[in-house]
CSV table of C-alpha atoms in Angstrom, one decimal:
chain,number,residue,atom,x,y,z
A,1395,MET,CA,70.2,98.0,99.0
A,1396,ASN,CA,69.8,94.9,97.1
A,1397,GLN,CA,71.6,94.9,93.5
A,1398,CYS,CA,68.9,94.3,90.9
A,1399,TYR,CA,69.1,94.4,87.3
A,1400,SER,CA,67.0,96.2,84.8
A,1401,HIS,CA,67.1,97.0,80.9
A,1402,ALA,CA,67.4,100.6,81.4
A,1403,PRO,CA,67.6,102.7,84.5
A,1404,GLU,CA,64.2,104.0,85.3
A,1405,PRO,CA,63.6,107.8,84.6
A,1406,PHE,CA,63.7,109.4,88.1
A,1407,PHE,CA,65.5,112.4,89.0
A,1408,ARG,CA,65.9,110.8,92.6
A,1409,TYR,CA,68.1,108.3,91.6
A,1410,ILE,CA,72.1,107.8,90.1
A,1411,PHE,CA,72.7,104.8,88.2
A,1412,GLU,CA,75.6,103.2,86.9
A,1413,PRO,CA,76.2,100.2,84.9
A,1414,LYS,CA,77.6,97.1,86.7
A,1415,THR,CA,81.1,96.4,85.9
A,1416,ASP,CA,82.7,93.0,86.6
A,1417,GLY,CA,85.9,93.1,86.9
A,1418,HIS,CA,88.2,93.8,89.6
A,1419,ARG,CA,89.6,96.6,92.3
A,1420,LEU,CA,93.0,98.1,90.5
A,1421,LEU,CA,95.4,100.4,91.8
A,1422,PHE,CA,97.5,102.7,89.2
A,1423,SER,CA,100.6,103.6,91.0
A,1424,GLN,CA,102.9,105.6,89.1
A,1425,VAL,CA,106.4,107.1,90.7
A,1426,ASP,CA,109.2,108.4,89.5
A,1427,GLY,CA,108.0,107.6,86.3
A,1428,ARG,CA,107.5,103.8,87.2
A,1429,ILE,CA,104.2,102.3,86.8
A,1430,ARG,CA,103.0,99.6,88.7
A,1431,LEU,CA,99.4,98.3,89.1
A,1432,TYR,CA,98.2,96.2,92.3
A,1433,THR,CA,94.8,94.4,93.3
A,1434,ARG,CA,93.7,95.7,96.4
A,1435,HIS,CA,95.2,92.8,98.5
A,1436,GLU,CA,98.4,95.0,97.4
A,1437,THR,CA,99.3,92.1,94.7
A,1438,GLU,CA,101.5,93.6,92.0
A,1439,CYS,CA,100.1,92.8,89.1
A,1440,THR,CA,101.8,94.8,86.4
A,1441,GLN,CA,103.1,92.1,83.9
A,1442,GLN,CA,99.2,91.1,83.4
A,1443,TYR,CA,97.8,94.1,81.5
A,1444,PRO,CA,100.9,95.7,79.7
A,1445,GLU,CA,98.3,97.8,77.7
A,1446,LEU,CA,97.8,100.0,81.1
A,1447,LEU,CA,101.2,101.2,81.2
A,1448,VAL,CA,100.8,104.4,79.9
A,1449,PRO,CA,103.0,107.3,81.6
A,1450,PHE,CA,101.1,110.0,83.1
A,1451,ASP,CA,103.2,113.5,83.2
A,1452,ASP,CA,103.3,113.2,86.7
A,1453,ASP,CA,103.6,110.7,89.8
A,1454,ILE,CA,99.9,109.4,90.6
A,1455,LEU,CA,98.1,107.3,92.0
A,1456,LEU,CA,94.6,106.2,90.5
A,1457,ASP,CA,91.8,103.7,92.4
A,1458,GLY,CA,89.7,101.9,89.9
A,1459,GLU,CA,88.4,98.8,88.3
A,1460,VAL,CA,90.0,96.5,85.3
A,1461,ALA,CA,87.4,94.7,83.5
A,1462,CYS,CA,87.8,93.0,80.1
A,1463,ALA,CA,85.1,94.1,77.8
A,1464,GLY,CA,84.1,92.3,74.3
A,1465,PRO,CA,81.3,91.8,71.8
A,1466,ASP,CA,79.1,90.3,74.1
A,1467,GLY,CA,80.0,93.1,77.1
A,1468,VAL,CA,82.1,92.5,80.3
A,1469,ASP,CA,83.2,89.0,81.1
A,1470,PHE,CA,84.3,88.5,84.4
A,1471,GLU,CA,86.0,85.1,83.5
A,1472,GLU,CA,88.6,87.1,81.1
A,1473,VAL,CA,89.4,89.5,83.5
A,1474,MET,CA,90.5,86.3,86.0
A,1475,VAL,CA,92.2,84.6,82.7
A,1476,ARG,CA,94.1,88.2,82.6
A,1477,PHE,CA,94.8,88.1,86.2
A,1478,LYS,CA,95.8,84.7,86.8
A,1479,ALA,CA,98.2,84.8,83.5
A,1480,SER,CA,101.8,84.1,84.4
A,1481,LYS,CA,104.1,83.6,81.8
A,1482,ASP,CA,105.1,86.4,79.2
A,1483,GLN,CA,104.0,84.4,75.9
A,1484,ARG,CA,100.5,84.0,77.6
A,1485,ILE,CA,99.7,87.4,78.5
A,1486,LYS,CA,101.0,88.5,75.0
A,1487,GLN,CA,98.7,86.2,73.3
A,1488,LEU,CA,95.6,87.7,75.6
A,1489,THR,CA,97.1,91.0,74.4
A,1490,ILE,CA,97.2,90.8,71.2
A,1491,PHE,CA,94.9,87.7,70.4
A,1492,SER,CA,91.8,87.9,72.6
A,1493,SER,CA,88.6,89.9,71.2
A,1494,TYR,CA,88.8,91.4,74.8
A,1495,VAL,CA,89.9,94.9,75.7
A,1496,CYS,CA,91.0,95.3,79.3
A,1497,CYS,CA,89.8,98.6,80.4
A,1498,VAL,CA,89.8,100.7,83.8
A,1499,ARG,CA,86.9,102.1,85.0
A,1500,HIS,CA,85.6,104.4,88.2
A,1501,ILE,CA,89.2,105.8,88.5
A,1502,ALA,CA,89.0,107.9,91.8
A,1503,ILE,CA,92.4,110.5,92.3
């Protein structure tokens, strides 16, 4: 099925709709209290998303998508800026002063 855009889903009971989230895949791994974040290609990106480093009570592996949402909706370019940031000071700036918030969707355990 080809992707298409619509302002609102059709009210038809045979379809399930989900908003498109424009981000990148993120694996959240917590083992023995240590949290690490990875892309689908197993590139570690723990440093880039410090606001997602909230521990669970037990070890867990979550598979989802991280996106940056702001006043105008989800912005793929903004999540790529975060993903490519490598210096601690730049990551801190992006985390604190950006109007975008990084969030994770489509979590599978």
